[in-house]
GROMACS .gro file of C-alpha atoms in nm:
model
  309
    1UNK     CA    1  -1.775   0.000  -2.986
    2UNK     CA    2  -1.504   0.141  -2.760
    3UNK     CA    3  -1.717   0.234  -2.451
    4UNK     CA    4  -1.876  -0.112  -2.403
    5UNK     CA    5  -1.540  -0.281  -2.462
    6UNK     CA    6  -1.372  -0.062  -2.200
    7UNK     CA    7  -1.654  -0.133  -1.954
    8UNK     CA    8  -1.614  -0.508  -2.000
    9UNK     CA    9  -1.235  -0.488  -1.961
   10UNK     CA   10  -1.271  -0.290  -1.638
   11UNK     CA   11  -1.522  -0.532  -1.480
   12UNK     CA   12  -1.311  -0.834  -1.583
   13UNK     CA   13  -0.994  -0.675  -1.444
   14UNK     CA   14  -1.163  -0.572  -1.118
   15UNK     CA   15  -1.299  -0.919  -1.046
   16UNK     CA   16  -0.978  -1.092  -1.157
   17UNK     CA   17  -0.761  -0.875  -0.933
   18UNK     CA   18  -0.967  -0.870  -0.614
   19UNK     CA   19  -1.115  -1.221  -0.626
   20UNK     CA   20  -0.819  -1.382  -0.800
   21UNK     CA   21  -0.557  -1.247  -0.559
   22UNK     CA   22  -0.765  -1.348  -0.256
   23UNK     CA   23  -0.809  -1.696  -0.402
   24UNK     CA   24  -0.436  -1.743  -0.460
   25UNK     CA   25  -0.306  -1.588  -0.138
   26UNK     CA   26  -0.013  -1.793  -0.006
   27UNK     CA   27   0.259  -1.698   0.245
   28UNK     CA   28   0.598  -1.633   0.090
   29UNK     CA   29   0.902  -1.553   0.303
   30UNK     CA   30   0.703  -1.409   0.592
   31UNK     CA   31   0.972  -1.243   0.808
   32UNK     CA   32   0.977  -1.394   1.158
   33UNK     CA   33   1.233  -1.328   1.429
   34UNK     CA   34   1.322  -1.653   1.608
   35UNK     CA   35   1.509  -1.640   1.937
   36UNK     CA   36   1.775  -1.909   1.967
   37UNK     CA   37   1.982  -2.078   1.698
   38UNK     CA   38   1.841  -2.426   1.758
   39UNK     CA   39   1.477  -2.319   1.721
   40UNK     CA   40   1.570  -2.107   1.418
   41UNK     CA   41   1.713  -2.407   1.237
   42UNK     CA   42   1.413  -2.623   1.327
   43UNK     CA   43   1.162  -2.363   1.206
   44UNK     CA   44   1.346  -2.302   0.878
   45UNK     CA   45   1.370  -2.674   0.810
   46UNK     CA   46   1.004  -2.736   0.891
   47UNK     CA   47   0.842  -2.439   0.716
   48UNK     CA   48   1.076  -2.380   0.423
   49UNK     CA   49   1.013  -2.081   0.196
   50UNK     CA   50   0.688  -1.981   0.362
   51UNK     CA   51   0.887  -1.813   0.640
   52UNK     CA   52   1.206  -1.608   0.632
   53UNK     CA   53   1.374  -1.680   0.965
   54UNK     CA   54   1.565  -1.394   1.130
   55UNK     CA   55   1.767  -1.549   1.415
   56UNK     CA   56   1.792  -1.314   1.712
   57UNK     CA   57   2.006  -1.356   2.024
   58UNK     CA   58   1.741  -1.235   2.270
   59UNK     CA   59   1.383  -1.114   2.308
   60UNK     CA   60   1.482  -0.746   2.338
   61UNK     CA   61   1.649  -0.742   1.996
   62UNK     CA   62   1.360  -0.933   1.842
   63UNK     CA   63   1.107  -0.694   1.995
   64UNK     CA   64   1.295  -0.398   1.846
   65UNK     CA   65   1.270  -0.561   1.501
   66UNK     CA   66   0.897  -0.624   1.546
   67UNK     CA   67   0.821  -0.266   1.650
   68UNK     CA   68   1.022  -0.126   1.359
   69UNK     CA   69   0.836  -0.349   1.112
   70UNK     CA   70   1.145  -0.546   1.014
   71UNK     CA   71   0.963  -0.871   1.101
   72UNK     CA   72   0.598  -0.974   1.129
   73UNK     CA   73   0.630  -1.184   1.443
   74UNK     CA   74   0.861  -1.318   1.715
   75UNK     CA   75   0.888  -1.684   1.809
   76UNK     CA   76   1.051  -1.765   2.142
   77UNK     CA   77   1.108  -2.105   2.310
   78UNK     CA   78   0.946  -2.147   2.651
   79UNK     CA   79   1.102  -2.464   2.788
   80UNK     CA   80   1.109  -2.793   2.605
   81UNK     CA   81   0.742  -2.816   2.506
   82UNK     CA   82   0.615  -2.458   2.469
   83UNK     CA   83   0.655  -2.163   2.235
   84UNK     CA   84   0.564  -1.797   2.265
   85UNK     CA   85   0.445  -1.624   1.946
   86UNK     CA   86   0.423  -1.245   1.944
   87UNK     CA   87   0.261  -1.094   1.635
   88UNK     CA   88   0.213  -0.736   1.516
   89UNK     CA   89  -0.161  -0.714   1.462
   90UNK     CA   90  -0.105  -0.380   1.291
   91UNK     CA   91   0.035  -0.570   0.990
   92UNK     CA   92  -0.319  -0.680   0.912
   93UNK     CA   93  -0.542  -0.978   0.973
   94UNK     CA   94  -0.429  -1.179   0.670
   95UNK     CA   95  -0.061  -1.158   0.763
   96UNK     CA   96  -0.102  -1.234   1.133
   97UNK     CA   97  -0.340  -1.521   1.059
   98UNK     CA   98  -0.091  -1.671   0.813
   99UNK     CA   99   0.190  -1.654   1.071
  100UNK     CA  100  -0.030  -1.803   1.343
  101UNK     CA  101  -0.138  -2.091   1.116
  102UNK     CA  102   0.218  -2.174   1.013
  103UNK     CA  103   0.353  -2.169   1.369
  104UNK     CA  104   0.054  -2.369   1.495
  105UNK     CA  105   0.116  -2.633   1.229
  106UNK     CA  106   0.481  -2.658   1.330
  107UNK     CA  107   0.394  -2.674   1.700
  108UNK     CA  108   0.138  -2.947   1.641
  109UNK     CA  109   0.392  -3.159   1.456
  110UNK     CA  110   0.658  -3.098   1.721
  111UNK     CA  111   0.416  -3.167   2.008
  112UNK     CA  112   0.449  -2.816   2.152
  113UNK     CA  113   0.197  -2.563   2.280
  114UNK     CA  114   0.186  -2.201   2.158
  115UNK     CA  115   0.103  -1.890   2.360
  116UNK     CA  116  -0.007  -1.596   2.143
  117UNK     CA  117   0.030  -1.225   2.222
  118UNK     CA  118  -0.011  -0.909   2.012
  119UNK     CA  119   0.291  -0.681   2.046
  120UNK     CA  120   0.160  -0.405   1.814
  121UNK     CA  121  -0.221  -0.411   1.833
  122UNK     CA  122  -0.452  -0.224   1.599
  123UNK     CA  123  -0.653   0.080   1.698
  124UNK     CA  124  -0.976   0.009   1.885
  125UNK     CA  125  -1.170   0.161   1.593
  126UNK     CA  126  -0.991  -0.045   1.328
  127UNK     CA  127  -1.027  -0.400   1.451
  128UNK     CA  128  -0.965  -0.558   1.108
  129UNK     CA  129  -0.682  -0.329   0.999
  130UNK     CA  130  -0.859  -0.197   0.690
  131UNK     CA  131  -0.898   0.171   0.782
  132UNK     CA  132  -0.575   0.268   0.604
  133UNK     CA  133  -0.691   0.088   0.290
  134UNK     CA  134  -1.028   0.262   0.285
  135UNK     CA  135  -0.868   0.601   0.347
  136UNK     CA  136  -0.616   0.543   0.067
  137UNK     CA  137  -0.890   0.418  -0.167
  138UNK     CA  138  -1.105   0.726  -0.102
  139UNK     CA  139  -0.817   0.968  -0.152
  140UNK     CA  140  -0.706   0.790  -0.470
  141UNK     CA  141  -1.062   0.816  -0.598
  142UNK     CA  142  -1.073   1.188  -0.522
  143UNK     CA  143  -0.752   1.251  -0.717
  144UNK     CA  144  -0.879   1.040  -1.006
  145UNK     CA  145  -1.214   1.224  -1.023
  146UNK     CA  146  -1.039   1.561  -0.992
  147UNK     CA  147  -0.815   1.491  -1.292
  148UNK     CA  148  -1.103   1.344  -1.491
  149UNK     CA  149  -1.297   1.670  -1.455
  150UNK     CA  150  -0.994   1.890  -1.520
  151UNK     CA  151  -0.925   1.704  -1.845
  152UNK     CA  152  -1.251   1.853  -1.966
  153UNK     CA  153  -1.123   2.203  -1.889
  154UNK     CA  154  -0.805   2.169  -2.094
  155UNK     CA  155  -0.918   2.413  -2.364
  156UNK     CA  156  -1.057   2.677  -2.130
  157UNK     CA  157  -0.798   2.684  -1.852
  158UNK     CA  158  -0.425   2.753  -1.878
  159UNK     CA  159  -0.198   2.463  -1.781
  160UNK     CA  160  -0.049   2.644  -1.481
  161UNK     CA  161  -0.401   2.713  -1.350
  162UNK     CA  162  -0.495   2.348  -1.395
  163UNK     CA  163  -0.179   2.243  -1.210
  164UNK     CA  164  -0.248   2.492  -0.931
  165UNK     CA  165  -0.605   2.365  -0.896
  166UNK     CA  166  -0.493   2.002  -0.887
  167UNK     CA  167  -0.220   2.070  -0.629
  168UNK     CA  168  -0.448   2.281  -0.411
  169UNK     CA  169  -0.734   2.032  -0.410
  170UNK     CA  170  -0.488   1.750  -0.335
  171UNK     CA  171  -0.367   1.934  -0.024
  172UNK     CA  172  -0.726   1.994   0.089
  173UNK     CA  173  -0.814   1.628   0.024
  174UNK     CA  174  -0.517   1.524   0.238
  175UNK     CA  175  -0.627   1.750   0.522
  176UNK     CA  176  -0.988   1.628   0.504
  177UNK     CA  177  -0.882   1.263   0.493
  178UNK     CA  178  -0.641   1.299   0.785
  179UNK     CA  179  -0.898   1.490   0.993
  180UNK     CA  180  -1.173   1.236   0.938
  181UNK     CA  181  -0.959   0.922   0.979
  182UNK     CA  182  -0.760   1.060   1.274
  183UNK     CA  183  -0.910   1.307   1.522
  184UNK     CA  184  -1.277   1.259   1.428
  185UNK     CA  185  -1.309   0.882   1.374
  186UNK     CA  186  -0.996   0.772   1.562
  187UNK     CA  187  -0.932   0.481   1.325
  188UNK     CA  188  -0.587   0.589   1.201
  189UNK     CA  189  -0.357   0.686   1.492
  190UNK     CA  190  -0.084   0.843   1.276
  191UNK     CA  191   0.048   1.193   1.361
  192UNK     CA  192  -0.178   1.442   1.186
  193UNK     CA  193   0.071   1.640   0.975
  194UNK     CA  194   0.263   1.337   0.834
  195UNK     CA  195  -0.070   1.164   0.763
  196UNK     CA  196  -0.212   1.469   0.587
  197UNK     CA  197   0.108   1.504   0.381
  198UNK     CA  198   0.091   1.136   0.282
  199UNK     CA  199  -0.270   1.164   0.171
  200UNK     CA  200  -0.204   1.489  -0.015
  201UNK     CA  201   0.079   1.321  -0.205
  202UNK     CA  202  -0.147   1.025  -0.284
  203UNK     CA  203  -0.421   1.254  -0.417
  204UNK     CA  204  -0.164   1.444  -0.626
  205UNK     CA  205  -0.016   1.118  -0.755
  206UNK     CA  206  -0.360   0.994  -0.865
  207UNK     CA  207  -0.454   1.332  -1.015
  208UNK     CA  208  -0.136   1.399  -1.210
  209UNK     CA  209  -0.105   1.038  -1.329
  210UNK     CA  210  -0.463   1.045  -1.457
  211UNK     CA  211  -0.397   1.384  -1.617
  212UNK     CA  212  -0.087   1.243  -1.788
  213UNK     CA  213  -0.268   0.938  -1.924
  214UNK     CA  214  -0.563   1.147  -2.042
  215UNK     CA  215  -0.331   1.396  -2.210
  216UNK     CA  216  -0.122   1.138  -2.394
  217UNK     CA  217  -0.386   0.872  -2.472
  218UNK     CA  218  -0.702   1.076  -2.509
  219UNK     CA  219  -1.034   0.904  -2.440
  220UNK     CA  220  -0.875   0.575  -2.332
  221UNK     CA  221  -0.641   0.747  -2.085
  222UNK     CA  222  -0.900   0.763  -1.806
  223UNK     CA  223  -0.990   0.390  -1.833
  224UNK     CA  224  -0.617   0.309  -1.826
  225UNK     CA  225  -0.587   0.514  -1.506
  226UNK     CA  226  -0.889   0.329  -1.365
  227UNK     CA  227  -0.716  -0.003  -1.425
  228UNK     CA  228  -0.376   0.113  -1.301
  229UNK     CA  229  -0.474   0.300  -0.984
  230UNK     CA  230  -0.821   0.196  -0.874
  231UNK     CA  231  -0.810  -0.169  -0.980
  232UNK     CA  232  -0.454  -0.304  -0.986
  233UNK     CA  233  -0.310  -0.047  -0.744
  234UNK     CA  234  -0.568  -0.092  -0.470
  235UNK     CA  235  -0.600  -0.470  -0.505
  236UNK     CA  236  -0.222  -0.512  -0.463
  237UNK     CA  237  -0.182  -0.247  -0.190
  238UNK     CA  238  -0.121  -0.512   0.078
  239UNK     CA  239  -0.409  -0.407   0.302
  240UNK     CA  240  -0.685  -0.663   0.244
  241UNK     CA  241  -0.424  -0.925   0.151
  242UNK     CA  242  -0.079  -0.890   0.311
  243UNK     CA  243   0.199  -0.810   0.066
  244UNK     CA  244   0.391  -1.128   0.161
  245UNK     CA  245   0.085  -1.334   0.065
  246UNK     CA  246   0.062  -1.195  -0.289
  247UNK     CA  247   0.207  -1.359  -0.602
  248UNK     CA  248   0.552  -1.229  -0.699
  249UNK     CA  249   0.428  -0.998  -0.978
  250UNK     CA  250   0.165  -0.846  -0.748
  251UNK     CA  251   0.429  -0.786  -0.479
  252UNK     CA  252   0.634  -0.584  -0.728
  253UNK     CA  253   0.330  -0.377  -0.824
  254UNK     CA  254   0.250  -0.323  -0.457
  255UNK     CA  255   0.598  -0.174  -0.410
  256UNK     CA  256   0.581   0.071  -0.699
  257UNK     CA  257   0.217   0.183  -0.736
  258UNK     CA  258   0.077   0.477  -0.533
  259UNK     CA  259  -0.197   0.290  -0.337
  260UNK     CA  260   0.050   0.033  -0.202
  261UNK     CA  261   0.299   0.303  -0.108
  262UNK     CA  262   0.026   0.500   0.069
  263UNK     CA  263  -0.107   0.203   0.267
  264UNK     CA  264   0.246   0.115   0.385
  265UNK     CA  265   0.315   0.476   0.483
  266UNK     CA  266  -0.013   0.503   0.675
  267UNK     CA  267   0.058   0.180   0.864
  268UNK     CA  268   0.419   0.277   0.936
  269UNK     CA  269   0.318   0.621   1.065
  270UNK     CA  270   0.032   0.480   1.271
  271UNK     CA  271   0.197   0.186   1.444
  272UNK     CA  272   0.571   0.166   1.372
  273UNK     CA  273   0.697   0.520   1.439
  274UNK     CA  274   0.728   0.584   1.065
  275UNK     CA  275   1.006   0.324   1.043
  276UNK     CA  276   0.994   0.274   0.664
  277UNK     CA  277   0.760   0.554   0.560
  278UNK     CA  278   1.033   0.752   0.383
  279UNK     CA  279   1.060   0.514   0.087
  280UNK     CA  280   0.683   0.510   0.044
  281UNK     CA  281   0.665   0.890   0.051
  282UNK     CA  282   0.939   0.913  -0.213
  283UNK     CA  283   0.736   0.674  -0.430
  284UNK     CA  284   0.426   0.892  -0.398
  285UNK     CA  285   0.628   1.205  -0.472
  286UNK     CA  286   0.767   1.049  -0.789
  287UNK     CA  287   0.416   0.958  -0.908
  288UNK     CA  288   0.307   1.320  -0.859
  289UNK     CA  289   0.612   1.505  -0.991
  290UNK     CA  290   0.708   1.291  -1.293
  291UNK     CA  291   0.364   1.295  -1.460
  292UNK     CA  292   0.336   1.669  -1.394
  293UNK     CA  293   0.673   1.726  -1.560
  294UNK     CA  294   0.581   1.513  -1.863
  295UNK     CA  295   0.252   1.699  -1.912
  296UNK     CA  296   0.433   2.033  -1.882
  297UNK     CA  297   0.706   1.921  -2.123
  298UNK     CA  298   0.449   1.812  -2.381
  299UNK     CA  299   0.272   2.146  -2.353
  300UNK     CA  300   0.598   2.342  -2.378
  301UNK     CA  301   0.707   2.143  -2.684
  302UNK     CA  302   0.372   2.195  -2.851
  303UNK     CA  303   0.389   2.570  -2.785
  304UNK     CA  304   0.743   2.591  -2.923
  305UNK     CA  305   0.639   2.408  -3.241
  306UNK     CA  306   0.343   2.643  -3.287
  307UNK     CA  307   0.568   2.948  -3.261
  308UNK     CA  308   0.814   2.806  -3.514
  309UNK     CA  309   0.546   2.708  -3.760
   0.00000   0.00000   0.00000
């Protein structure tokens, strides 16, 4: 009875996450730099919690915030009846569209015109901003499949050899992913070494987390990993639906799960000079190292008990 039940849970979770999150996408505290105190007050009053207004004294300071991914857009007054909106297209289509719609609604009500420019455009070969998501999804899948196969070798391969194999394949997966997405396809303009390191950490995080769940929970461990990494993790990664458009619980998951961390790191490295990539890389490292330690500790404890028996 267990296999069909697991299959039904997975399909229900997949559809609920991807379709449900897209259906309920609403802007929440989208960070926008607004030049001028008067316009800042007007925007905050008109748009409420949908936008988090960051008042800036001048365009130069606001542009610095945009290019370091501290805000999603810049709004500047252009005379009495015009506004200039500068977005960062690299934040993804859903986020930039949400900002444009909110500002357009305000401008329409205030009888103003809006001029739109893209201050941080996407790569020519990634017009919809989904390349990072697909790369992260593929690398997560590779780590998941790797661990799933290694779980079957648990009785015939020493733990240190399994760990070495998982770490080595993760590094190779990172190099392959970075080579294909960067130099060959040109869709992810991140520096090669940081990108490869990010993807290697993602593969290791997926592999060691799946290994941990399979080791501790047996036959249901792999389905749990499927739900955690491939379903919930990827659907909340913030790529197809911007993180600031997700429900509050999904935003938290996006922050802490490996796919979300990887997508943010890829975007930061590609378009924002790695401005906030460090936190994401620490998250990925934790998801690789902590499960590995727990699996090792369980094995060491089991060995010690066997010797004392």
